[in-house]
JSON list of C-alpha atoms in Angstrom, two decimals:
[
{"chain": "A", "resi": 379, "resn": "UNK", "atom": "CA", "xyz": [48.91, 97.38, 81.66]},
{"chain": "A", "resi": 380, "resn": "UNK", "atom": "CA", "xyz": [46.54, 97.65, 78.70]},
{"chain": "A", "resi": 381, "resn": "UNK", "atom": "CA", "xyz": [44.52, 94.59, 77.77]},
{"chain": "A", "resi": 382, "resn": "UNK", "atom": "CA", "xyz": [45.66, 92.64, 74.73]},
{"chain": "A", "resi": 383, "resn": "UNK", "atom": "CA", "xyz": [48.26, 90.13, 73.69]},
{"chain": "A", "resi": 384, "resn": "UNK", "atom": "CA", "xyz": [51.70, 90.49, 75.23]},
{"chain": "A", "resi": 385, "resn": "UNK", "atom": "CA", "xyz": [54.70, 89.29, 73.23]},
{"chain": "A", "resi": 386, "resn": "UNK", "atom": "CA", "xyz": [57.95, 88.73, 75.12]},
{"chain": "A", "resi": 387, "resn": "UNK", "atom": "CA", "xyz": [61.38, 88.67, 73.53]},
{"chain": "A", "resi": 388, "resn": "UNK", "atom": "CA", "xyz": [64.46, 90.62, 72.53]},
{"chain": "A", "resi": 389, "resn": "UNK", "atom": "CA", "xyz": [64.43, 93.07, 69.65]},
{"chain": "A", "resi": 390, "resn": "UNK", "atom": "CA", "xyz": [66.84, 91.98, 66.94]},
{"chain": "A", "resi": 391, "resn": "UNK", "atom": "CA", "xyz": [70.27, 93.37, 67.79]},
{"chain": "A", "resi": 392, "resn": "UNK", "atom": "CA", "xyz": [69.37, 94.42, 71.33]},
{"chain": "A", "resi": 393, "resn": "UNK", "atom": "CA", "xyz": [70.21, 92.65, 74.58]},
{"chain": "A", "resi": 394, "resn": "UNK", "atom": "CA", "xyz": [67.21, 93.57, 76.74]},
{"chain": "A", "resi": 395, "resn": "UNK", "atom": "CA", "xyz": [64.11, 91.40, 77.11]},
{"chain": "A", "resi": 396, "resn": "UNK", "atom": "CA", "xyz": [60.88, 93.34, 76.47]},
{"chain": "A", "resi": 397, "resn": "UNK", "atom": "CA", "xyz": [57.15, 92.84, 76.68]},
{"chain": "A", "resi": 398, "resn": "UNK", "atom": "CA", "xyz": [55.26, 94.26, 73.71]},
{"chain": "A", "resi": 399, "resn": "UNK", "atom": "CA", "xyz": [51.53, 94.77, 74.23]},
{"chain": "A", "resi": 400, "resn": "UNK", "atom": "CA", "xyz": [49.33, 94.54, 71.13]},
{"chain": "A", "resi": 401, "resn": "UNK", "atom": "CA", "xyz": [45.72, 95.68, 71.12]},
{"chain": "A", "resi": 402, "resn": "UNK", "atom": "CA", "xyz": [43.44, 95.68, 68.08]},
{"chain": "A", "resi": 403, "resn": "UNK", "atom": "CA", "xyz": [46.40, 94.86, 65.84]},
{"chain": "A", "resi": 404, "resn": "UNK", "atom": "CA", "xyz": [48.51, 97.80, 67.05]},
{"chain": "A", "resi": 405, "resn": "UNK", "atom": "CA", "xyz": [51.45, 98.04, 69.43]},
{"chain": "A", "resi": 406, "resn": "UNK", "atom": "CA", "xyz": [50.23, 99.97, 72.49]},
{"chain": "A", "resi": 407, "resn": "UNK", "atom": "CA", "xyz": [53.15, 99.49, 74.89]},
{"chain": "A", "resi": 408, "resn": "UNK", "atom": "CA", "xyz": [56.78, 98.39, 74.92]},
{"chain": "A", "resi": 409, "resn": "UNK", "atom": "CA", "xyz": [58.36, 97.93, 78.33]},
{"chain": "A", "resi": 410, "resn": "UNK", "atom": "CA", "xyz": [61.03, 95.86, 80.07]},
{"chain": "A", "resi": 411, "resn": "UNK", "atom": "CA", "xyz": [59.79, 92.29, 80.64]},
{"chain": "A", "resi": 412, "resn": "UNK", "atom": "CA", "xyz": [57.67, 91.91, 83.73]},
{"chain": "A", "resi": 413, "resn": "UNK", "atom": "CA", "xyz": [57.41, 88.91, 85.99]},
{"chain": "A", "resi": 414, "resn": "UNK", "atom": "CA", "xyz": [54.62, 86.50, 85.30]},
{"chain": "A", "resi": 415, "resn": "UNK", "atom": "CA", "xyz": [53.11, 84.48, 82.55]},
{"chain": "A", "resi": 416, "resn": "UNK", "atom": "CA", "xyz": [50.33, 84.99, 80.09]},
{"chain": "A", "resi": 417, "resn": "UNK", "atom": "CA", "xyz": [52.71, 86.07, 77.37]},
{"chain": "A", "resi": 418, "resn": "UNK", "atom": "CA", "xyz": [53.53, 84.82, 73.90]},
{"chain": "A", "resi": 419, "resn": "UNK", "atom": "CA", "xyz": [57.22, 84.10, 73.45]},
{"chain": "A", "resi": 420, "resn": "UNK", "atom": "CA", "xyz": [60.00, 83.92, 76.00]},
{"chain": "A", "resi": 421, "resn": "UNK", "atom": "CA", "xyz": [63.31, 85.47, 77.03]},
{"chain": "A", "resi": 422, "resn": "UNK", "atom": "CA", "xyz": [64.94, 83.61, 74.11]},
{"chain": "A", "resi": 423, "resn": "UNK", "atom": "CA", "xyz": [62.44, 84.79, 71.47]},
{"chain": "A", "resi": 424, "resn": "UNK", "atom": "CA", "xyz": [63.57, 87.39, 68.95]},
{"chain": "A", "resi": 425, "resn": "UNK", "atom": "CA", "xyz": [61.23, 90.22, 67.96]},
{"chain": "A", "resi": 426, "resn": "UNK", "atom": "CA", "xyz": [61.99, 91.52, 64.48]},
{"chain": "A", "resi": 427, "resn": "UNK", "atom": "CA", "xyz": [60.26, 92.96, 61.43]},
{"chain": "A", "resi": 428, "resn": "UNK", "atom": "CA", "xyz": [58.35, 90.58, 59.22]},
{"chain": "A", "resi": 429, "resn": "UNK", "atom": "CA", "xyz": [59.78, 89.53, 55.89]},
{"chain": "A", "resi": 430, "resn": "UNK", "atom": "CA", "xyz": [58.94, 90.90, 52.43]},
{"chain": "A", "resi": 431, "resn": "UNK", "atom": "CA", "xyz": [59.30, 88.46, 49.51]},
{"chain": "A", "resi": 432, "resn": "UNK", "atom": "CA", "xyz": [59.63, 90.36, 46.24]},
{"chain": "A", "resi": 433, "resn": "UNK", "atom": "CA", "xyz": [59.24, 87.40, 43.84]},
{"chain": "A", "resi": 434, "resn": "UNK", "atom": "CA", "xyz": [56.75, 84.60, 44.48]},
{"chain": "A", "resi": 435, "resn": "UNK", "atom": "CA", "xyz": [55.76, 82.21, 41.70]},
{"chain": "A", "resi": 436, "resn": "UNK", "atom": "CA", "xyz": [53.70, 80.01, 44.01]},
{"chain": "A", "resi": 437, "resn": "UNK", "atom": "CA", "xyz": [54.02, 78.07, 47.27]},
{"chain": "A", "resi": 438, "resn": "UNK", "atom": "CA", "xyz": [52.45, 75.30, 49.33]},
{"chain": "A", "resi": 439, "resn": "UNK", "atom": "CA", "xyz": [51.52, 73.36, 46.19]},
{"chain": "A", "resi": 440, "resn": "UNK", "atom": "CA", "xyz": [49.72, 76.32, 44.61]},
{"chain": "A", "resi": 441, "resn": "UNK", "atom": "CA", "xyz": [51.00, 77.91, 41.41]},
{"chain": "A", "resi": 442, "resn": "UNK", "atom": "CA", "xyz": [50.22, 81.49, 40.43]},
{"chain": "A", "resi": 443, "resn": "UNK", "atom": "CA", "xyz": [50.76, 80.70, 36.75]},
{"chain": "A", "resi": 444, "resn": "UNK", "atom": "CA", "xyz": [48.53, 79.57, 33.92]},
{"chain": "A", "resi": 445, "resn": "UNK", "atom": "CA", "xyz": [44.86, 79.20, 33.10]},
{"chain": "A", "resi": 446, "resn": "UNK", "atom": "CA", "xyz": [43.84, 77.35, 36.27]},
{"chain": "A", "resi": 447, "resn": "UNK", "atom": "CA", "xyz": [44.91, 79.94, 38.88]},
{"chain": "A", "resi": 448, "resn": "UNK", "atom": "CA", "xyz": [42.16, 80.86, 41.33]},
{"chain": "A", "resi": 449, "resn": "UNK", "atom": "CA", "xyz": [41.74, 83.40, 44.13]},
{"chain": "A", "resi": 450, "resn": "UNK", "atom": "CA", "xyz": [41.85, 80.43, 46.53]},
{"chain": "A", "resi": 451, "resn": "UNK", "atom": "CA", "xyz": [45.35, 79.63, 45.20]},
{"chain": "A", "resi": 452, "resn": "UNK", "atom": "CA", "xyz": [46.44, 83.19, 45.98]},
{"chain": "A", "resi": 453, "resn": "UNK", "atom": "CA", "xyz": [44.94, 82.93, 49.47]},
{"chain": "A", "resi": 454, "resn": "UNK", "atom": "CA", "xyz": [46.70, 79.57, 50.04]},
{"chain": "A", "resi": 455, "resn": "UNK", "atom": "CA", "xyz": [50.06, 81.09, 49.05]},
{"chain": "A", "resi": 456, "resn": "UNK", "atom": "CA", "xyz": [49.46, 84.16, 51.23]},
{"chain": "A", "resi": 457, "resn": "UNK", "atom": "CA", "xyz": [48.46, 82.07, 54.26]},
{"chain": "A", "resi": 458, "resn": "UNK", "atom": "CA", "xyz": [51.52, 79.84, 53.84]},
{"chain": "A", "resi": 459, "resn": "UNK", "atom": "CA", "xyz": [53.86, 82.83, 53.57]},
{"chain": "A", "resi": 460, "resn": "UNK", "atom": "CA", "xyz": [52.27, 84.55, 56.58]},
{"chain": "A", "resi": 461, "resn": "UNK", "atom": "CA", "xyz": [52.81, 81.41, 58.68]},
{"chain": "A", "resi": 462, "resn": "UNK", "atom": "CA", "xyz": [56.47, 81.57, 57.61]},
{"chain": "A", "resi": 463, "resn": "UNK", "atom": "CA", "xyz": [56.92, 85.20, 58.75]},
{"chain": "A", "resi": 464, "resn": "UNK", "atom": "CA", "xyz": [56.28, 86.90, 55.40]},
{"chain": "A", "resi": 465, "resn": "UNK", "atom": "CA", "xyz": [53.82, 89.77, 55.80]},
{"chain": "A", "resi": 466, "resn": "UNK", "atom": "CA", "xyz": [54.13, 91.27, 52.32]},
{"chain": "A", "resi": 467, "resn": "UNK", "atom": "CA", "xyz": [54.88, 89.60, 49.01]},
{"chain": "A", "resi": 468, "resn": "UNK", "atom": "CA", "xyz": [54.80, 90.29, 45.30]},
{"chain": "A", "resi": 469, "resn": "UNK", "atom": "CA", "xyz": [53.34, 87.61, 43.04]},
{"chain": "A", "resi": 470, "resn": "UNK", "atom": "CA", "xyz": [55.40, 87.08, 39.91]},
{"chain": "A", "resi": 471, "resn": "UNK", "atom": "CA", "xyz": [53.72, 86.20, 36.63]},
{"chain": "A", "resi": 472, "resn": "UNK", "atom": "CA", "xyz": [56.30, 84.32, 34.57]},
{"chain": "A", "resi": 473, "resn": "UNK", "atom": "CA", "xyz": [56.70, 84.48, 30.80]},
{"chain": "A", "resi": 474, "resn": "UNK", "atom": "CA", "xyz": [53.94, 82.46, 29.14]},
{"chain": "A", "resi": 475, "resn": "UNK", "atom": "CA", "xyz": [51.27, 82.96, 26.51]},
{"chain": "A", "resi": 476, "resn": "UNK", "atom": "CA", "xyz": [49.59, 86.34, 26.76]},
{"chain": "A", "resi": 477, "resn": "UNK", "atom": "CA", "xyz": [46.28, 84.61, 27.56]},
{"chain": "A", "resi": 478, "resn": "UNK", "atom": "CA", "xyz": [47.81, 82.77, 30.54]},
{"chain": "A", "resi": 479, "resn": "UNK", "atom": "CA", "xyz": [49.59, 85.88, 31.78]},
{"chain": "A", "resi": 480, "resn": "UNK", "atom": "CA", "xyz": [46.43, 87.97, 31.46]},
{"chain": "A", "resi": 481, "resn": "UNK", "atom": "CA", "xyz": [44.41, 85.35, 33.37]},
{"chain": "A", "resi": 482, "resn": "UNK", "atom": "CA", "xyz": [46.97, 85.28, 36.20]},
{"chain": "A", "resi": 483, "resn": "UNK", "atom": "CA", "xyz": [46.97, 89.09, 36.40]},
{"chain": "A", "resi": 484, "resn": "UNK", "atom": "CA", "xyz": [43.16, 89.25, 36.46]},
{"chain": "A", "resi": 485, "resn": "UNK", "atom": "CA", "xyz": [42.97, 86.67, 39.27]},
{"chain": "A", "resi": 486, "resn": "UNK", "atom": "CA", "xyz": [45.69, 88.46, 41.25]},
{"chain": "A", "resi": 487, "resn": "UNK", "atom": "CA", "xyz": [43.88, 91.79, 40.85]},
{"chain": "A", "resi": 488, "resn": "UNK", "atom": "CA", "xyz": [40.66, 90.14, 42.03]},
{"chain": "A", "resi": 489, "resn": "UNK", "atom": "CA", "xyz": [42.48, 88.67, 45.02]},
{"chain": "A", "resi": 490, "resn": "UNK", "atom": "CA", "xyz": [44.00, 92.05, 45.88]},
{"chain": "A", "resi": 491, "resn": "UNK", "atom": "CA", "xyz": [40.48, 93.49, 46.17]},
{"chain": "A", "resi": 492, "resn": "UNK", "atom": "CA", "xyz": [40.13, 91.35, 49.31]},
{"chain": "A", "resi": 493, "resn": "UNK", "atom": "CA", "xyz": [41.15, 93.58, 52.24]},
{"chain": "A", "resi": 494, "resn": "UNK", "atom": "CA", "xyz": [43.53, 91.09, 53.90]},
{"chain": "A", "resi": 495, "resn": "UNK", "atom": "CA", "xyz": [45.16, 89.98, 50.64]},
{"chain": "A", "resi": 496, "resn": "UNK", "atom": "CA", "xyz": [45.40, 93.58, 49.46]},
{"chain": "A", "resi": 497, "resn": "UNK", "atom": "CA", "xyz": [47.42, 94.48, 52.58]},
{"chain": "A", "resi": 498, "resn": "UNK", "atom": "CA", "xyz": [49.83, 91.60, 51.94]},
{"chain": "A", "resi": 499, "resn": "UNK", "atom": "CA", "xyz": [50.20, 92.12, 48.17]},
{"chain": "A", "resi": 500, "resn": "UNK", "atom": "CA", "xyz": [51.29, 95.63, 47.14]},
{"chain": "A", "resi": 501, "resn": "UNK", "atom": "CA", "xyz": [51.44, 94.87, 43.41]},
{"chain": "A", "resi": 502, "resn": "UNK", "atom": "CA", "xyz": [52.16, 92.33, 40.66]},
{"chain": "A", "resi": 503, "resn": "UNK", "atom": "CA", "xyz": [55.55, 91.59, 39.11]},
{"chain": "A", "resi": 504, "resn": "UNK", "atom": "CA", "xyz": [55.07, 90.63, 35.43]},
{"chain": "A", "resi": 505, "resn": "UNK", "atom": "CA", "xyz": [58.31, 88.88, 34.50]},
{"chain": "A", "resi": 506, "resn": "UNK", "atom": "CA", "xyz": [57.71, 88.74, 30.78]},
{"chain": "A", "resi": 507, "resn": "UNK", "atom": "CA", "xyz": [57.23, 88.51, 27.91]},
{"chain": "A", "resi": 508, "resn": "UNK", "atom": "CA", "xyz": [59.77, 91.29, 27.42]},
{"chain": "A", "resi": 509, "resn": "UNK", "atom": "CA", "xyz": [62.82, 89.63, 28.97]},
{"chain": "A", "resi": 510, "resn": "UNK", "atom": "CA", "xyz": [64.30, 89.05, 25.53]},
{"chain": "A", "resi": 511, "resn": "UNK", "atom": "CA", "xyz": [63.62, 90.77, 22.22]},
{"chain": "A", "resi": 512, "resn": "UNK", "atom": "CA", "xyz": [63.60, 87.34, 20.55]}
]
């Protein structure tokens, strides 16, 4: 067996228990569960794709809106979502003054230049100000 982390569980919708070997962040082997320990998970764990949240205004006490948004706020939201099983997410900039919206977008773009945040955030969802013609 290749060195690396071994995750044990059932793939969503399947009835067989598997060991999934991960090396350098990539799946290198999937095989029926072997005897022995040293694995993450168990025969009752479910292995499934991560989640993708398409509208995030903020989380974990950090808002992505307004003049006080920082790259650290974006990182805090991303870390919180990752711990909850969300691997990709789209920050939403809600309708506000153009100055506040522009600031949020600039901070989000700066955050997305970070390699790890850029992998998690594929783009920005500007919610307004064009929701209503009024």
